[in-house]
Tab-separated table of C-alpha atoms in Angstrom:
chain	number	residue	atom	x	y	z
U	5	MET	CA	77.954	75.441	99.914
U	6	LYS	CA	78.144	79.037	98.752
U	7	LYS	CA	77.958	79.566	95.009
U	8	SER	CA	80.458	82.374	95.002
U	9	LEU	CA	83.132	84.060	97.097
U	10	HIS	CA	83.658	87.721	97.909
U	11	VAL	CA	87.337	88.417	98.562
U	12	ALA	CA	88.501	91.989	99.202
U	13	ILE	CA	91.951	93.561	99.339
U	14	CYS	CA	92.544	96.519	101.625
U	15	GLY	CA	95.497	98.754	102.409
U	16	ASN	CA	97.005	102.204	102.167
U	17	ILE	CA	97.677	104.178	98.975
U	18	GLY	CA	100.487	102.515	97.043
U	19	CYS	CA	100.450	99.161	98.850
U	20	GLY	CA	99.760	97.156	95.671
U	21	LYS	CA	96.046	96.405	95.995
U	22	THR	CA	95.056	96.930	92.374
U	23	THR	CA	97.982	94.974	90.942
U	24	LEU	CA	97.391	92.036	93.279
U	25	ALA	CA	93.647	92.073	92.624
U	26	GLY	CA	94.273	91.758	88.886
U	27	MET	CA	96.794	88.943	89.342
U	28	LEU	CA	94.522	87.007	91.711
U	29	ALA	CA	91.534	87.461	89.393
U	30	ASN	CA	93.576	85.821	86.617
U	31	GLN	CA	94.919	83.124	88.930
U	32	PHE	CA	91.555	82.010	90.350
U	33	GLY	CA	89.251	83.005	87.488
U	34	TRP	CA	87.496	85.610	89.636
U	35	LYS	CA	85.755	88.731	88.478
U	36	ALA	CA	87.641	91.883	89.548
U	37	GLU	CA	85.907	94.969	90.924
U	38	MET	CA	88.564	97.670	90.744
U	39	GLU	CA	88.635	100.973	92.592
U	40	SER	CA	87.377	103.852	90.483
U	41	VAL	CA	90.550	105.965	90.300
U	42	GLU	CA	91.355	106.985	86.751
U	43	ASP	CA	87.759	108.010	86.006
U	44	ASN	CA	87.204	109.754	89.359
U	45	PRO	CA	86.397	113.394	88.464
U	46	TYR	CA	87.468	114.721	91.891
U	47	LEU	CA	90.800	113.035	92.535
U	48	GLU	CA	93.179	115.555	90.963
U	49	ASP	CA	91.284	118.478	92.494
U	50	PHE	CA	91.360	116.742	95.872
U	51	TYR	CA	95.138	116.415	95.978
U	52	GLU	CA	95.479	120.079	95.000
U	53	ASP	CA	92.993	121.284	97.642
U	54	MET	CA	91.989	118.553	100.090
U	55	LYS	CA	89.855	120.770	102.275
U	56	ARG	CA	87.670	121.954	99.422
U	57	TRP	CA	87.153	118.627	97.678
U	58	SER	CA	87.291	116.008	100.468
U	59	PHE	CA	83.515	115.619	100.813
U	60	HIS	CA	82.945	115.369	97.063
U	61	LEU	CA	85.700	112.789	96.676
U	62	GLN	CA	84.509	110.600	99.545
U	63	VAL	CA	80.874	110.636	98.440
U	64	TYR	CA	81.962	109.622	94.937
U	65	PHE	CA	84.002	106.704	96.314
U	66	LEU	CA	81.192	105.699	98.687
U	67	ASN	CA	78.624	105.548	95.886
U	68	SER	CA	81.020	103.704	93.592
U	69	ARG	CA	81.821	101.132	96.271
U	70	PHE	CA	78.153	100.575	97.131
U	71	ASN	CA	77.378	99.907	93.477
U	72	GLN	CA	80.239	97.413	93.420
U	73	ILE	CA	78.751	95.589	96.393
U	74	LYS	CA	75.359	95.426	94.671
U	75	ARG	CA	76.996	93.838	91.632
U	76	ILE	CA	78.936	91.387	93.820
U	77	ARG	CA	75.774	90.310	95.645
U	78	GLU	CA	73.872	89.845	92.392
U	79	SER	CA	76.681	87.932	90.664
U	80	GLU	CA	77.014	84.163	90.656
U	81	ASN	CA	80.744	84.535	90.015
U	82	SER	CA	83.373	84.824	92.726
U	83	THR	CA	84.700	88.374	92.939
U	84	ILE	CA	87.804	90.094	94.203
U	85	GLN	CA	87.276	93.705	95.274
U	86	ASP	CA	89.947	96.397	95.257
U	87	ARG	CA	89.310	98.177	98.599
U	88	THR	CA	86.178	97.948	100.778
U	89	ILE	CA	83.384	100.342	101.656
U	90	PHE	CA	84.464	100.098	105.311
U	91	GLU	CA	87.796	101.749	104.513
U	92	ASP	CA	86.007	104.668	102.906
U	93	ALA	CA	84.337	105.532	106.198
U	94	TYR	CA	86.601	104.155	108.932
U	95	ILE	CA	89.932	105.109	107.351
U	96	PHE	CA	89.722	107.841	104.736
U	97	ALA	CA	86.730	109.950	105.753
U	98	ALA	CA	87.638	109.594	109.441
U	99	ASN	CA	91.190	110.715	108.745
U	100	LEU	CA	90.040	113.717	106.709
U	101	HIS	CA	87.685	114.766	109.493
U	102	GLU	CA	90.276	114.359	112.253
U	103	SER	CA	92.826	116.251	110.145
U	104	LYS	CA	90.383	119.165	109.775
U	105	LEU	CA	90.204	118.547	106.035
U	106	MET	CA	86.494	117.689	106.213
U	107	ASN	CA	84.286	119.857	108.403
U	108	ASP	CA	81.811	118.550	110.990
U	109	ARG	CA	78.746	119.241	108.851
U	110	ASP	CA	80.085	117.390	105.804
U	111	HIS	CA	81.368	114.491	107.901
U	112	LYS	CA	78.008	114.091	109.628
U	113	CYS	CA	76.240	114.098	106.249
U	114	TYR	CA	78.739	111.573	104.915
U	115	LEU	CA	78.224	109.242	107.882
U	116	THR	CA	74.453	109.436	107.438
U	117	LEU	CA	74.873	108.209	103.856
U	118	PHE	CA	77.294	105.500	104.937
U	119	GLU	CA	75.038	104.252	107.738
U	120	SER	CA	72.095	104.022	105.321
U	121	MET	CA	74.174	101.983	102.888
U	122	ILE	CA	75.867	99.733	105.433
U	123	GLN	CA	72.517	98.181	106.394
U	124	HIS	CA	72.583	96.502	102.982
U	125	VAL	CA	76.251	95.460	103.078
U	126	GLN	CA	77.883	92.241	104.212
U	127	ALA	CA	81.581	91.877	104.981
U	128	PRO	CA	83.674	89.969	102.423
U	129	ASP	CA	84.256	86.263	103.038
U	130	LEU	CA	87.994	86.954	103.169
U	131	LEU	CA	89.734	90.288	103.753
U	132	ILE	CA	93.372	90.543	102.639
U	133	TYR	CA	95.305	93.415	104.232
U	134	LEU	CA	98.489	94.549	102.493
U	135	LYS	CA	100.545	96.057	105.305
U	136	ALA	CA	103.325	98.404	104.205
U	137	ASP	CA	105.552	100.936	105.951
U	138	ILE	CA	105.825	104.514	104.666
U	139	PRO	CA	109.102	104.085	102.664
U	140	LYS	CA	107.543	101.176	100.750
U	141	LEU	CA	104.372	103.170	100.029
U	142	ILE	CA	106.319	106.199	98.820
U	143	ALA	CA	108.496	104.053	96.544
U	144	GLN	CA	105.412	102.432	95.018
U	145	ILE	CA	103.619	105.758	94.555
U	146	GLU	CA	106.680	107.256	92.831
U	147	LYS	CA	107.073	104.180	90.635
U	148	ARG	CA	103.554	104.391	89.176
U	149	GLY	CA	104.076	108.055	88.342
U	150	ARG	CA	100.619	109.580	88.711
U	151	SER	CA	101.315	113.318	88.602
U	152	TYR	CA	98.495	114.285	90.983
U	153	GLU	CA	99.880	111.934	93.650
U	154	ASN	CA	103.016	114.055	93.921
U	155	ALA	CA	101.019	116.287	96.261
U	156	ILE	CA	100.378	113.507	98.800
U	157	ARG	CA	101.825	114.602	102.131
U	158	LEU	CA	103.887	112.310	104.324
U	159	ASP	CA	101.742	112.987	107.393
U	160	TYR	CA	98.638	112.059	105.378
U	161	LEU	CA	100.072	108.610	104.604
U	162	LYS	CA	101.241	108.158	108.210
U	163	ASN	CA	97.800	108.997	109.586
U	164	LEU	CA	96.176	106.553	107.181
U	165	ASN	CA	98.572	103.798	108.240
U	166	SER	CA	97.725	104.468	111.878
U	167	LYS	CA	94.006	104.210	111.051
U	168	TYR	CA	94.603	100.903	109.266
U	169	ASP	CA	96.510	99.503	112.253
U	170	ASP	CA	93.607	100.384	114.556
U	171	TRP	CA	90.916	99.010	112.236
U	172	ILE	CA	92.700	95.769	111.360
U	173	GLY	CA	93.679	95.270	114.983
U	174	SER	CA	90.022	95.013	115.987
U	175	TYR	CA	88.598	93.474	112.775
U	176	LYS	CA	86.348	90.492	113.445
U	177	ASP	CA	83.725	90.657	110.674
U	178	SER	CA	85.230	87.895	108.520
U	179	LYS	CA	88.384	85.906	107.857
U	180	LEU	CA	91.461	88.130	107.770
U	181	MET	CA	94.776	87.515	106.033
U	182	ILE	CA	97.681	89.967	106.496
U	183	VAL	CA	100.489	90.214	103.936
U	184	ASP	CA	103.678	92.037	104.974
U	185	MET	CA	104.444	94.048	101.840
U	186	ASN	CA	107.748	95.373	103.188
U	187	ASN	CA	109.369	92.018	102.433
U	188	THR	CA	107.154	90.910	99.555
U	189	ASP	CA	107.473	91.501	95.810
U	190	PHE	CA	104.695	89.466	94.230
U	191	VAL	CA	105.145	91.204	90.852
U	192	ASN	CA	108.806	90.297	90.249
U	193	LYS	CA	109.184	87.220	92.449
U	194	THR	CA	107.103	84.212	91.448
U	195	GLU	CA	107.709	82.556	94.813
U	196	ASP	CA	106.218	85.552	96.655
U	197	PHE	CA	103.049	85.441	94.557
U	198	SER	CA	102.845	81.658	95.023
U	199	LYS	CA	103.016	82.089	98.808
U	200	ILE	CA	100.059	84.486	98.699
U	201	VAL	CA	98.073	82.140	96.446
U	202	ASN	CA	98.773	79.179	98.747
U	203	ARG	CA	97.688	81.143	101.824
U	204	ILE	CA	94.460	82.170	100.076
U	205	ASP	CA	93.803	78.536	99.134
U	206	VAL	CA	94.079	77.567	102.793
U	207	GLU	CA	91.738	80.383	103.894
U	208	ILE	CA	89.166	79.560	101.211
U	209	ASN	CA	89.204	75.858	102.044
U	210	GLY	CA	88.591	76.829	105.677
U	211	LEU	CA	85.443	78.682	104.655
U	212	PHE	CA	83.912	75.480	103.330
U	213	SER	CA	85.217	73.039	105.931
């Protein structure tokens, strides 16, 4: 039997990943590896000028995520991770490149770094995808009130959602659990959080059966 679990939560900006990760860490006694947002030195600049700062931002996230994975692999404790390294490359960097916000040279350099790292990365035991439509994402982003996120464009969120649909639709690297966030309020409704916890229990038990 495995000593520890690696559970990861993925999803678009504003879907509730960080909040759920914290709640599940408390519920199951897991260590939480949170996305480096507040201390990211490029994030505000990125939203003001995506084209100029996209490469810097993505390399910062890539390095941060790889260091998280190293800690997860070395830990004997079960861990829940707020976003995966796969999303960095397959969703965010890919979207920036296709949107002409990251040039070919920078994207090629980024992928070279990613491909070097990914040789040392294993998929999480369970991937939880928080699926949310654009109105839900916008409401959540407005509610948390980060001033720099006011610059997020609607088409940027739509393109990311499309990328997530494609990636999740073909995901086969580990167990996958999809939560429809459009009809879920795990923060204010105890029954909604309980449903998620119960589903995770079933998935985890299946890993050891």
